[in-house]
């Protein structure tokens, strides 16, 4: 068999469930059934990928391309960042790319040097918040045409459903904490060097802590329960 220049795909996923789903889907495609896949994070043994990642992602004469599927939490660690062999032979794919700013991946994003990038998101509007400034810089603007919900349903890749918004207020203590983190973020930006602010781990932590207040708002549970009681029909799946 003729040997080809090796290409590498690094896929980032926010959860172990998606890591398993990516692996399952990759194996369905003709020609990829036997492609070397290295898992990072999740159920993967750290000693295996730590020993092999640098060589696995290197550009060399090799008959098979390699695919790395890494959970964001593991990809944010120095053990992963220092072992990826970046270059023009690497394609970086980020699933649910809008989560990357909140997942502590600032150092990883600063280390990326690859030939091509692809960010996937079903909620690209979240891609524009202050946590994701570096993410937007790396992955660029949305590709056209944007596949919105009606178009995805028309293509048959998304089941039909109704999409409604419910407003959830913050409790007084949650609002106070949100305002406090906003104040601390403003002070940290004012005190930091503009050239390093984006990668400042303390600032990234403040952004993440503030975002968690919205994600974990107590009133969400009650609103969700009321919505199910109101809309659920017996026999619905």
CSV table of C-alpha atoms in Angstrom, one decimal:
chain,number,residue,atom,x,y,z
A,1,UNK,CA,0.0,0.0,0.0
A,2,UNK,CA,1.3,3.4,-1.0
A,3,UNK,CA,2.2,5.6,2.0
A,4,UNK,CA,0.8,9.0,2.3
A,5,UNK,CA,1.6,12.1,4.3
A,6,UNK,CA,-0.2,11.8,7.6
A,7,UNK,CA,-3.0,14.2,8.4
A,8,UNK,CA,-4.4,14.6,11.9
A,9,UNK,CA,-7.8,15.7,13.2
A,10,UNK,CA,-8.2,16.9,16.8
A,11,UNK,CA,-11.8,16.9,17.9
A,12,UNK,CA,-12.8,18.6,21.1
A,13,UNK,CA,-16.0,17.7,22.9
A,14,UNK,CA,-17.5,19.0,26.1
A,15,UNK,CA,-18.7,15.7,27.5
A,16,UNK,CA,-17.8,12.0,27.7
A,17,UNK,CA,-21.2,11.1,26.1
A,18,UNK,CA,-20.3,13.2,23.0
A,19,UNK,CA,-16.9,11.6,22.9
A,20,UNK,CA,-18.5,8.1,22.7
A,21,UNK,CA,-21.0,9.4,20.1
A,22,UNK,CA,-18.2,10.8,17.9
A,23,UNK,CA,-16.3,7.5,18.0
A,24,UNK,CA,-19.5,5.6,17.1
A,25,UNK,CA,-20.3,7.9,14.2
A,26,UNK,CA,-16.8,7.9,12.8
A,27,UNK,CA,-16.8,4.1,12.6
A,28,UNK,CA,-19.9,4.2,10.4
A,29,UNK,CA,-18.1,6.0,7.6
A,30,UNK,CA,-16.6,3.9,4.8
A,31,UNK,CA,-12.8,4.2,5.0
A,32,UNK,CA,-12.7,5.3,8.6
A,33,UNK,CA,-13.6,1.9,10.2
A,34,UNK,CA,-9.9,1.1,10.9
A,35,UNK,CA,-8.5,4.7,11.2
A,36,UNK,CA,-6.5,5.1,14.3
A,37,UNK,CA,-8.5,7.0,17.0
A,38,UNK,CA,-7.0,8.2,20.2
A,39,UNK,CA,-9.3,9.1,23.1
A,40,UNK,CA,-8.3,11.7,25.6
A,41,UNK,CA,-10.2,12.1,28.9
A,42,UNK,CA,-13.4,10.1,29.7
A,43,UNK,CA,-12.6,6.4,30.0
A,44,UNK,CA,-9.3,6.7,28.3
A,45,UNK,CA,-6.2,5.8,30.4
A,46,UNK,CA,-4.0,8.9,30.8
A,47,UNK,CA,-0.8,6.9,30.7
A,48,UNK,CA,-1.7,5.7,27.2
A,49,UNK,CA,-2.4,9.0,25.5
A,50,UNK,CA,0.3,10.9,27.5
A,51,UNK,CA,2.9,8.5,26.1
A,52,UNK,CA,1.6,8.5,22.5
A,53,UNK,CA,0.0,11.8,21.8
A,54,UNK,CA,3.1,13.7,20.5
A,55,UNK,CA,4.0,11.0,18.1
A,56,UNK,CA,0.3,10.3,17.1
A,57,UNK,CA,-0.2,13.9,16.1
A,58,UNK,CA,3.1,14.4,14.3
A,59,UNK,CA,3.4,14.9,10.5
A,60,UNK,CA,5.2,11.9,9.0
A,61,UNK,CA,5.1,9.3,6.3
A,62,UNK,CA,2.3,7.1,7.4
A,63,UNK,CA,-0.4,5.0,5.7
A,64,UNK,CA,-3.3,6.0,8.1
A,65,UNK,CA,-4.4,9.4,9.3
A,66,UNK,CA,-5.1,9.8,13.0
A,67,UNK,CA,-8.1,11.2,14.9
A,68,UNK,CA,-7.9,12.5,18.4
A,69,UNK,CA,-11.2,12.9,20.4
A,70,UNK,CA,-10.5,14.9,23.5
A,71,UNK,CA,-12.9,16.0,26.3
A,72,UNK,CA,-12.5,19.7,26.9
A,73,UNK,CA,-11.6,19.3,30.6
A,74,UNK,CA,-8.6,17.1,29.6
A,75,UNK,CA,-7.7,19.3,26.7
A,76,UNK,CA,-7.4,22.3,29.0
A,77,UNK,CA,-4.6,20.6,31.0
A,78,UNK,CA,-0.9,21.3,30.4
A,79,UNK,CA,-0.4,17.5,30.0
A,80,UNK,CA,-2.4,17.6,26.8
A,81,UNK,CA,-1.4,21.1,25.5
A,82,UNK,CA,2.3,20.4,25.7
A,83,UNK,CA,2.0,17.1,23.9
A,84,UNK,CA,0.0,18.1,20.7
A,85,UNK,CA,2.3,18.4,17.7
A,86,UNK,CA,0.7,21.3,15.9
A,87,UNK,CA,1.2,22.1,12.2
A,88,UNK,CA,-0.5,22.7,8.9
A,89,UNK,CA,-1.3,19.0,8.8
A,90,UNK,CA,-3.8,19.4,11.7
A,91,UNK,CA,-7.5,20.1,11.5
A,92,UNK,CA,-9.1,21.3,14.7
A,93,UNK,CA,-12.8,20.5,15.2
A,94,UNK,CA,-14.7,21.9,18.2
A,95,UNK,CA,-18.1,20.4,19.0
A,96,UNK,CA,-20.4,22.9,20.8
A,97,UNK,CA,-17.8,25.5,20.2
A,98,UNK,CA,-19.8,28.1,22.2
A,99,UNK,CA,-18.8,26.3,25.4
A,100,UNK,CA,-15.1,26.6,24.9
A,101,UNK,CA,-14.8,30.0,26.6
A,102,UNK,CA,-16.4,28.7,29.7
A,103,UNK,CA,-14.5,25.5,29.8
A,104,UNK,CA,-11.2,27.0,30.9
A,105,UNK,CA,-9.5,26.4,27.4
A,106,UNK,CA,-7.9,29.8,27.2
A,107,UNK,CA,-4.3,28.4,27.4
A,108,UNK,CA,-5.2,25.7,24.8
A,109,UNK,CA,-6.6,28.2,22.4
A,110,UNK,CA,-3.5,30.3,22.6
A,111,UNK,CA,-1.4,27.2,21.7
A,112,UNK,CA,-3.3,26.3,18.6
A,113,UNK,CA,-1.3,26.4,15.3
A,114,UNK,CA,-3.0,24.3,12.7
A,115,UNK,CA,-3.9,24.2,9.0
A,116,UNK,CA,-7.7,24.5,9.4
A,117,UNK,CA,-10.4,24.9,12.0
A,118,UNK,CA,-14.1,24.0,12.2
A,119,UNK,CA,-16.4,25.0,15.0
A,120,UNK,CA,-19.8,23.4,15.4
A,121,UNK,CA,-22.7,25.0,17.3
A,122,UNK,CA,-26.4,24.8,17.4
A,123,UNK,CA,-26.6,28.0,19.4
A,124,UNK,CA,-24.1,30.4,17.7
A,125,UNK,CA,-25.6,33.4,19.4
A,126,UNK,CA,-23.8,32.2,22.6
A,127,UNK,CA,-20.6,32.4,20.6
A,128,UNK,CA,-20.5,36.1,20.9
A,129,UNK,CA,-20.4,36.6,24.7
A,130,UNK,CA,-17.4,38.0,26.5
A,131,UNK,CA,-16.1,34.5,27.5
A,132,UNK,CA,-15.7,33.6,23.8
A,133,UNK,CA,-13.7,36.5,22.4
A,134,UNK,CA,-10.6,34.3,21.7
A,135,UNK,CA,-12.8,31.5,20.4
A,136,UNK,CA,-14.4,33.8,17.9
A,137,UNK,CA,-10.9,35.1,16.8
A,138,UNK,CA,-9.7,31.5,16.2
A,139,UNK,CA,-12.8,30.1,14.5
A,140,UNK,CA,-13.9,33.2,12.6
A,141,UNK,CA,-17.4,34.2,11.4
A,142,UNK,CA,-20.3,31.8,10.8
A,143,UNK,CA,-20.2,29.9,7.6
A,144,UNK,CA,-23.0,30.7,5.2
A,145,UNK,CA,-25.7,29.6,4.8
A,146,UNK,CA,-26.4,29.1,8.5
A,147,UNK,CA,-28.4,25.9,9.0
A,148,UNK,CA,-31.2,27.2,11.3
A,149,UNK,CA,-33.8,25.0,13.0
A,150,UNK,CA,-36.4,25.0,10.2
A,151,UNK,CA,-33.8,24.2,7.6
A,152,UNK,CA,-32.4,21.4,9.7
A,153,UNK,CA,-35.8,19.9,10.1
A,154,UNK,CA,-36.4,20.2,6.4
A,155,UNK,CA,-33.1,18.3,5.8
A,156,UNK,CA,-34.3,15.6,8.1
A,157,UNK,CA,-31.4,15.9,10.6
A,158,UNK,CA,-33.5,17.4,13.4
A,159,UNK,CA,-36.8,16.2,14.7
A,160,UNK,CA,-39.7,18.6,14.5
A,161,UNK,CA,-40.4,20.5,17.8
A,162,UNK,CA,-41.7,23.8,19.1
A,163,UNK,CA,-39.1,26.3,20.3
A,164,UNK,CA,-40.3,28.6,23.0
A,165,UNK,CA,-38.5,31.0,25.4
A,166,UNK,CA,-39.3,31.3,29.1
A,167,UNK,CA,-37.9,34.2,31.1
A,168,UNK,CA,-36.3,33.1,34.4
A,169,UNK,CA,-35.5,35.8,36.9
A,170,UNK,CA,-32.5,35.7,39.2
A,171,UNK,CA,-33.1,35.6,43.0
A,172,UNK,CA,-31.8,38.6,44.9
A,173,UNK,CA,-28.7,36.8,46.1
A,174,UNK,CA,-28.0,35.5,42.6
A,175,UNK,CA,-28.4,38.9,41.1
A,176,UNK,CA,-26.1,40.4,43.8
A,177,UNK,CA,-23.4,37.8,43.0
A,178,UNK,CA,-23.7,38.4,39.3
A,179,UNK,CA,-23.2,42.1,39.8
A,180,UNK,CA,-20.3,41.4,42.1
A,181,UNK,CA,-18.5,39.2,39.5
A,182,UNK,CA,-19.2,41.8,36.8
A,183,UNK,CA,-17.5,44.4,39.0
A,184,UNK,CA,-14.6,42.2,39.7
A,185,UNK,CA,-14.2,41.4,36.0
A,186,UNK,CA,-14.2,45.1,35.1
A,187,UNK,CA,-11.5,45.7,37.7
A,188,UNK,CA,-9.4,42.8,36.5
A,189,UNK,CA,-9.6,44.0,32.9
A,190,UNK,CA,-8.6,47.5,34.0
A,191,UNK,CA,-5.6,46.2,36.0
A,192,UNK,CA,-4.4,43.7,33.4
A,193,UNK,CA,-2.2,44.2,30.3
A,194,UNK,CA,-4.4,44.3,27.3
A,195,UNK,CA,-2.1,42.0,25.4
A,196,UNK,CA,-2.5,39.2,28.0
A,197,UNK,CA,-6.0,39.8,29.4
A,198,UNK,CA,-7.5,37.2,27.1
A,199,UNK,CA,-5.3,34.4,28.4
A,200,UNK,CA,-5.4,35.6,32.1
A,201,UNK,CA,-6.5,32.4,34.0
A,202,UNK,CA,-7.9,34.5,36.9
A,203,UNK,CA,-10.0,36.6,34.5
A,204,UNK,CA,-11.2,33.4,32.7
A,205,UNK,CA,-12.2,32.0,36.1
A,206,UNK,CA,-14.2,35.1,36.9
A,207,UNK,CA,-16.0,34.8,33.6
A,208,UNK,CA,-16.8,31.1,34.3
A,209,UNK,CA,-18.0,31.8,37.8
A,210,UNK,CA,-20.3,34.5,36.6
A,211,UNK,CA,-21.7,32.3,33.8
A,212,UNK,CA,-22.4,29.6,36.3
A,213,UNK,CA,-24.8,31.8,38.2
A,214,UNK,CA,-27.0,32.0,35.1
A,215,UNK,CA,-26.6,28.3,34.3
A,216,UNK,CA,-27.5,27.2,37.8
A,217,UNK,CA,-30.3,29.8,38.5
A,218,UNK,CA,-32.7,28.2,41.1
A,219,UNK,CA,-35.8,29.4,39.3
A,220,UNK,CA,-35.0,27.3,36.2
A,221,UNK,CA,-36.3,24.1,37.9
A,222,UNK,CA,-39.7,25.5,38.7
A,223,UNK,CA,-40.2,27.1,35.3
A,224,UNK,CA,-39.2,23.8,33.6
A,225,UNK,CA,-41.5,21.7,35.8
A,226,UNK,CA,-44.5,24.1,35.0
A,227,UNK,CA,-43.7,23.9,31.3
A,228,UNK,CA,-43.8,20.1,31.3
A,229,UNK,CA,-47.0,20.0,33.3
A,230,UNK,CA,-48.6,22.5,30.9
A,231,UNK,CA,-47.4,21.0,27.6
A,232,UNK,CA,-47.0,17.3,28.2
A,233,UNK,CA,-49.6,15.0,26.6
A,234,UNK,CA,-50.0,11.4,27.7
A,235,UNK,CA,-48.3,9.1,25.3
A,236,UNK,CA,-45.8,11.7,24.1
A,237,UNK,CA,-42.2,10.5,23.9
